[in-house]
mmCIF file of C-alpha atoms in Angstrom:
data_model
loop_
_atom_site.group_PDB
_atom_site.id
_atom_site.type_symbol
_atom_site.label_atom_id
_atom_site.label_comp_id
_atom_site.label_asym_id
_atom_site.label_seq_id
_atom_site.Cartn_x
_atom_site.Cartn_y
_atom_site.Cartn_z
ATOM 1 C CA MET A 1 29.870 31.958 17.607
ATOM 2 C CA THR A 2 30.079 30.109 20.904
ATOM 3 C CA TYR A 3 27.248 30.073 23.411
ATOM 4 C CA HIS A 4 27.284 28.819 26.986
ATOM 5 C CA TYR A 5 24.408 26.881 28.489
ATOM 6 C CA LYS A 6 23.101 25.567 31.782
ATOM 7 C CA LEU A 7 20.194 23.216 32.375
ATOM 8 C CA MET A 8 17.569 24.255 34.899
ATOM 9 C CA PRO A 9 14.722 22.160 36.292
ATOM 10 C CA SER A 10 11.443 24.075 36.468
ATOM 11 C CA PRO A 11 7.715 23.473 36.982
ATOM 12 C CA VAL A 12 7.297 23.604 33.170
ATOM 13 C CA GLY A 13 10.062 21.085 32.440
ATOM 14 C CA GLU A 14 13.795 21.311 32.063
ATOM 15 C CA LEU A 15 14.898 24.630 30.589
ATOM 16 C CA THR A 16 18.156 25.264 28.770
ATOM 17 C CA LEU A 17 19.501 28.707 29.621
ATOM 18 C CA VAL A 18 21.868 30.087 26.978
ATOM 19 C CA ALA A 19 24.216 33.084 27.156
ATOM 20 C CA ARG A 20 26.760 34.781 24.956
ATOM 21 C CA GLU A 21 29.174 37.577 25.806
ATOM 22 C CA GLY A 22 27.614 38.395 29.167
ATOM 23 C CA LYS A 23 24.002 38.477 28.011
ATOM 24 C CA LEU A 24 21.121 36.008 28.017
ATOM 25 C CA SER A 25 20.541 34.705 24.474
ATOM 26 C CA ALA A 26 17.909 32.005 24.857
ATOM 27 C CA ILE A 27 15.697 29.956 27.124
ATOM 28 C CA LEU A 28 14.919 26.706 25.359
ATOM 29 C CA TRP A 29 12.229 24.170 26.192
ATOM 30 C CA GLU A 30 12.702 20.495 26.985
ATOM 31 C CA ALA A 31 10.883 19.431 23.793
ATOM 32 C CA GLU A 32 12.371 22.225 21.699
ATOM 33 C CA ARG A 33 11.571 22.074 17.982
ATOM 34 C CA ALA A 34 14.753 21.761 15.923
ATOM 35 C CA ASN A 35 15.961 25.096 14.507
ATOM 36 C CA ARG A 36 13.214 27.173 16.167
ATOM 37 C CA VAL A 37 16.079 29.178 17.645
ATOM 38 C CA ARG A 38 19.318 29.224 15.699
ATOM 39 C CA LEU A 39 22.418 29.215 17.862
ATOM 40 C CA GLY A 40 26.081 28.486 17.375
ATOM 41 C CA GLU A 41 28.114 25.910 19.237
ATOM 42 C CA LEU A 42 26.828 25.242 22.780
ATOM 43 C CA ILE A 43 29.281 24.627 25.618
ATOM 44 C CA GLU A 44 28.055 23.645 29.071
ATOM 45 C CA ALA A 45 28.940 26.319 31.645
ATOM 46 C CA ASN A 46 27.190 25.684 34.951
ATOM 47 C CA HIS A 47 29.077 28.504 36.691
ATOM 48 C CA ASN A 48 28.517 31.221 34.086
ATOM 49 C CA PRO A 49 27.409 34.338 36.050
ATOM 50 C CA VAL A 50 24.690 35.310 33.543
ATOM 51 C CA LEU A 51 23.223 31.818 33.603
ATOM 52 C CA LEU A 52 23.363 31.610 37.401
ATOM 53 C CA GLU A 53 21.611 34.993 37.688
ATOM 54 C CA THR A 54 18.989 33.925 35.144
ATOM 55 C CA GLU A 55 18.377 30.729 37.094
ATOM 56 C CA ARG A 56 18.046 32.717 40.341
ATOM 57 C CA GLN A 57 15.526 35.130 38.851
ATOM 58 C CA LEU A 58 13.523 32.353 37.184
ATOM 59 C CA THR A 59 13.443 30.424 40.471
ATOM 60 C CA GLU A 60 12.009 33.517 42.169
ATOM 61 C CA TYR A 61 9.485 33.919 39.336
ATOM 62 C CA PHE A 62 8.296 30.320 39.677
ATOM 63 C CA ALA A 63 8.098 30.781 43.474
ATOM 64 C CA GLY A 64 5.795 33.763 42.940
ATOM 65 C CA THR A 65 8.218 36.317 44.414
ATOM 66 C CA ARG A 66 9.382 37.995 41.169
ATOM 67 C CA ASN A 67 7.247 39.663 38.518
ATOM 68 C CA GLN A 68 9.947 41.539 36.606
ATOM 69 C CA PHE A 69 13.299 40.381 35.249
ATOM 70 C CA GLU A 70 16.508 42.364 35.352
ATOM 71 C CA LEU A 71 18.785 40.742 32.805
ATOM 72 C CA GLU A 72 20.710 41.959 29.774
ATOM 73 C CA LEU A 73 19.252 40.281 26.697
ATOM 74 C CA ASP A 74 20.914 39.349 23.417
ATOM 75 C CA PHE A 75 18.149 38.905 20.830
ATOM 76 C CA ALA A 76 19.383 37.410 17.553
ATOM 77 C CA GLY A 77 16.904 37.749 14.709
ATOM 78 C CA THR A 78 15.634 40.013 11.953
ATOM 79 C CA ASP A 79 14.832 43.654 12.638
ATOM 80 C CA PHE A 80 11.113 42.822 12.474
ATOM 81 C CA GLN A 81 11.493 39.939 14.945
ATOM 82 C CA LYS A 82 13.461 42.126 17.335
ATOM 83 C CA GLN A 83 10.725 44.771 17.126
ATOM 84 C CA VAL A 84 8.108 42.158 18.082
ATOM 85 C CA TRP A 85 10.279 40.773 20.880
ATOM 86 C CA GLN A 86 10.817 44.264 22.286
ATOM 87 C CA ALA A 87 7.032 44.742 22.243
ATOM 88 C CA LEU A 88 6.671 41.539 24.277
ATOM 89 C CA LEU A 89 8.813 43.095 26.996
ATOM 90 C CA THR A 90 6.199 45.852 27.427
ATOM 91 C CA ILE A 91 3.332 43.475 28.310
ATOM 92 C CA PRO A 92 2.769 43.887 32.053
ATOM 93 C CA PHE A 93 2.955 40.916 34.382
ATOM 94 C CA GLY A 94 -0.476 39.289 34.723
ATOM 95 C CA GLU A 95 -1.855 40.778 31.493
ATOM 96 C CA THR A 96 -2.153 39.497 27.938
ATOM 97 C CA ARG A 97 -2.191 40.999 24.465
ATOM 98 C CA SER A 98 -3.460 39.678 21.150
ATOM 99 C CA TYR A 99 -1.305 39.282 18.056
ATOM 100 C CA SER A 100 -3.322 42.111 16.531
ATOM 101 C CA GLN A 101 -2.532 44.402 19.450
ATOM 102 C CA ILE A 102 1.186 43.680 19.098
ATOM 103 C CA ALA A 103 0.984 44.375 15.346
ATOM 104 C CA GLN A 104 -0.696 47.715 16.083
ATOM 105 C CA GLN A 105 1.834 48.526 18.793
ATOM 106 C CA ILE A 106 4.750 48.120 16.387
ATOM 107 C CA GLY A 107 2.978 50.273 13.799
ATOM 108 C CA ASN A 108 2.181 47.481 11.353
ATOM 109 C CA PRO A 109 -1.483 46.530 11.968
ATOM 110 C CA LYS A 110 -1.687 44.217 8.946
ATOM 111 C CA ALA A 111 1.265 42.101 10.104
ATOM 112 C CA VAL A 112 -0.742 39.924 12.493
ATOM 113 C CA ARG A 113 0.485 36.623 10.990
ATOM 114 C CA ALA A 114 4.073 37.877 10.858
ATOM 115 C CA VAL A 115 3.781 38.881 14.518
ATOM 116 C CA GLY A 116 2.591 35.345 15.277
ATOM 117 C CA ALA A 117 5.555 33.863 13.403
ATOM 118 C CA ALA A 118 8.030 36.152 15.198
ATOM 119 C CA ASN A 119 6.392 35.342 18.521
ATOM 120 C CA GLY A 120 6.883 31.635 17.792
ATOM 121 C CA ARG A 121 10.606 32.193 17.227
ATOM 122 C CA ASN A 122 11.140 34.241 20.390
ATOM 123 C CA PRO A 123 14.451 32.883 21.688
ATOM 124 C CA ILE A 124 14.088 34.163 25.242
ATOM 125 C CA SER A 125 10.848 32.552 26.403
ATOM 126 C CA ILE A 126 9.353 33.568 29.764
ATOM 127 C CA ILE A 127 11.667 36.612 30.110
ATOM 128 C CA ALA A 128 10.328 38.075 26.832
ATOM 129 C CA PRO A 129 6.820 36.900 27.680
ATOM 130 C CA CYS A 130 5.493 35.364 24.457
ATOM 131 C CA HIS A 131 3.181 33.306 26.692
ATOM 132 C CA ARG A 132 1.259 36.543 27.334
ATOM 133 C CA VAL A 133 0.184 36.716 23.687
ATOM 134 C CA VAL A 134 -3.171 35.063 23.029
ATOM 135 C CA GLY A 135 -5.675 34.801 20.212
ATOM 136 C CA ALA A 136 -8.097 37.642 19.493
ATOM 137 C CA SER A 137 -10.823 35.811 21.432
ATOM 138 C CA GLY A 138 -8.523 35.492 24.455
ATOM 139 C CA GLY A 139 -7.961 31.787 23.804
ATOM 140 C CA LEU A 140 -4.610 30.084 24.095
ATOM 141 C CA THR A 141 -2.764 29.631 20.832
ATOM 142 C CA GLY A 142 0.467 27.863 19.896
ATOM 143 C CA PHE A 143 3.435 28.039 22.236
ATOM 144 C CA ALA A 144 6.947 26.578 21.886
ATOM 145 C CA GLY A 145 6.757 25.127 25.406
ATOM 146 C CA GLY A 146 3.322 23.609 24.780
ATOM 147 C CA LEU A 147 -0.130 24.873 25.735
ATOM 148 C CA GLU A 148 0.055 23.284 29.204
ATOM 149 C CA ALA A 149 3.193 25.321 29.955
ATOM 150 C CA LYS A 150 1.548 28.464 28.571
ATOM 151 C CA GLN A 151 -1.495 27.944 30.792
ATOM 152 C CA TYR A 152 0.764 27.263 33.777
ATOM 153 C CA LEU A 153 2.681 30.527 33.253
ATOM 154 C CA LEU A 154 -0.490 32.581 32.786
ATOM 155 C CA THR A 155 -2.025 31.023 35.892
ATOM 156 C CA LEU A 156 1.166 31.627 37.876
ATOM 157 C CA GLU A 157 1.147 35.275 36.860
ATOM 158 C CA ASP A 158 -2.518 35.945 37.323
ATOM 159 C CA ARG A 159 -3.450 33.409 39.952
ATOM 160 C CA GLY A 160 -5.848 31.731 37.529
ATOM 161 C CA GLN A 161 -7.577 34.651 35.858
ATOM 162 C CA VAL A 162 -6.332 35.804 32.469
ATOM 163 C CA LYS A 163 -6.995 39.497 31.787
ATOM 164 C CA MET A 164 -7.220 40.717 28.225
ATOM 165 C CA ALA A 165 -6.290 44.358 27.756
ATOM 166 C CA PHE A 166 -8.044 46.166 24.898
#
């Protein structure tokens, strides 16, 4: 399977935007861990319409003028992972959820660790807001882009005050 990519500078480092068949497939971090997201062959495509639209919407997000994304997404993963990633899309801008809350939301309250593992493999960072998932105490936990990037995104969204919804 062939994927197209475009590099995008951002306040949280260079992002690699990846699309396949007219849908966004991944947003990868500058210091991406090998095999965190499994993709096929990557071909640079700086004029791909999906990637240009993703870049435009992310630029607006980082500028503070967008709080919702309107992109077609192509999640590649197990059924369980896709269920977790869909749950991420329901977390409102400026709010957070715990791993436990996500596990409850998907109807599997004992799957907290599995939710954490699926969250860590989320291929479409920022758009599917895995940065909005925090520890039960409200503290920041692991993040593929690094904890500084996670804090930056939460601060950007909430203007410095993280709200935990219970």
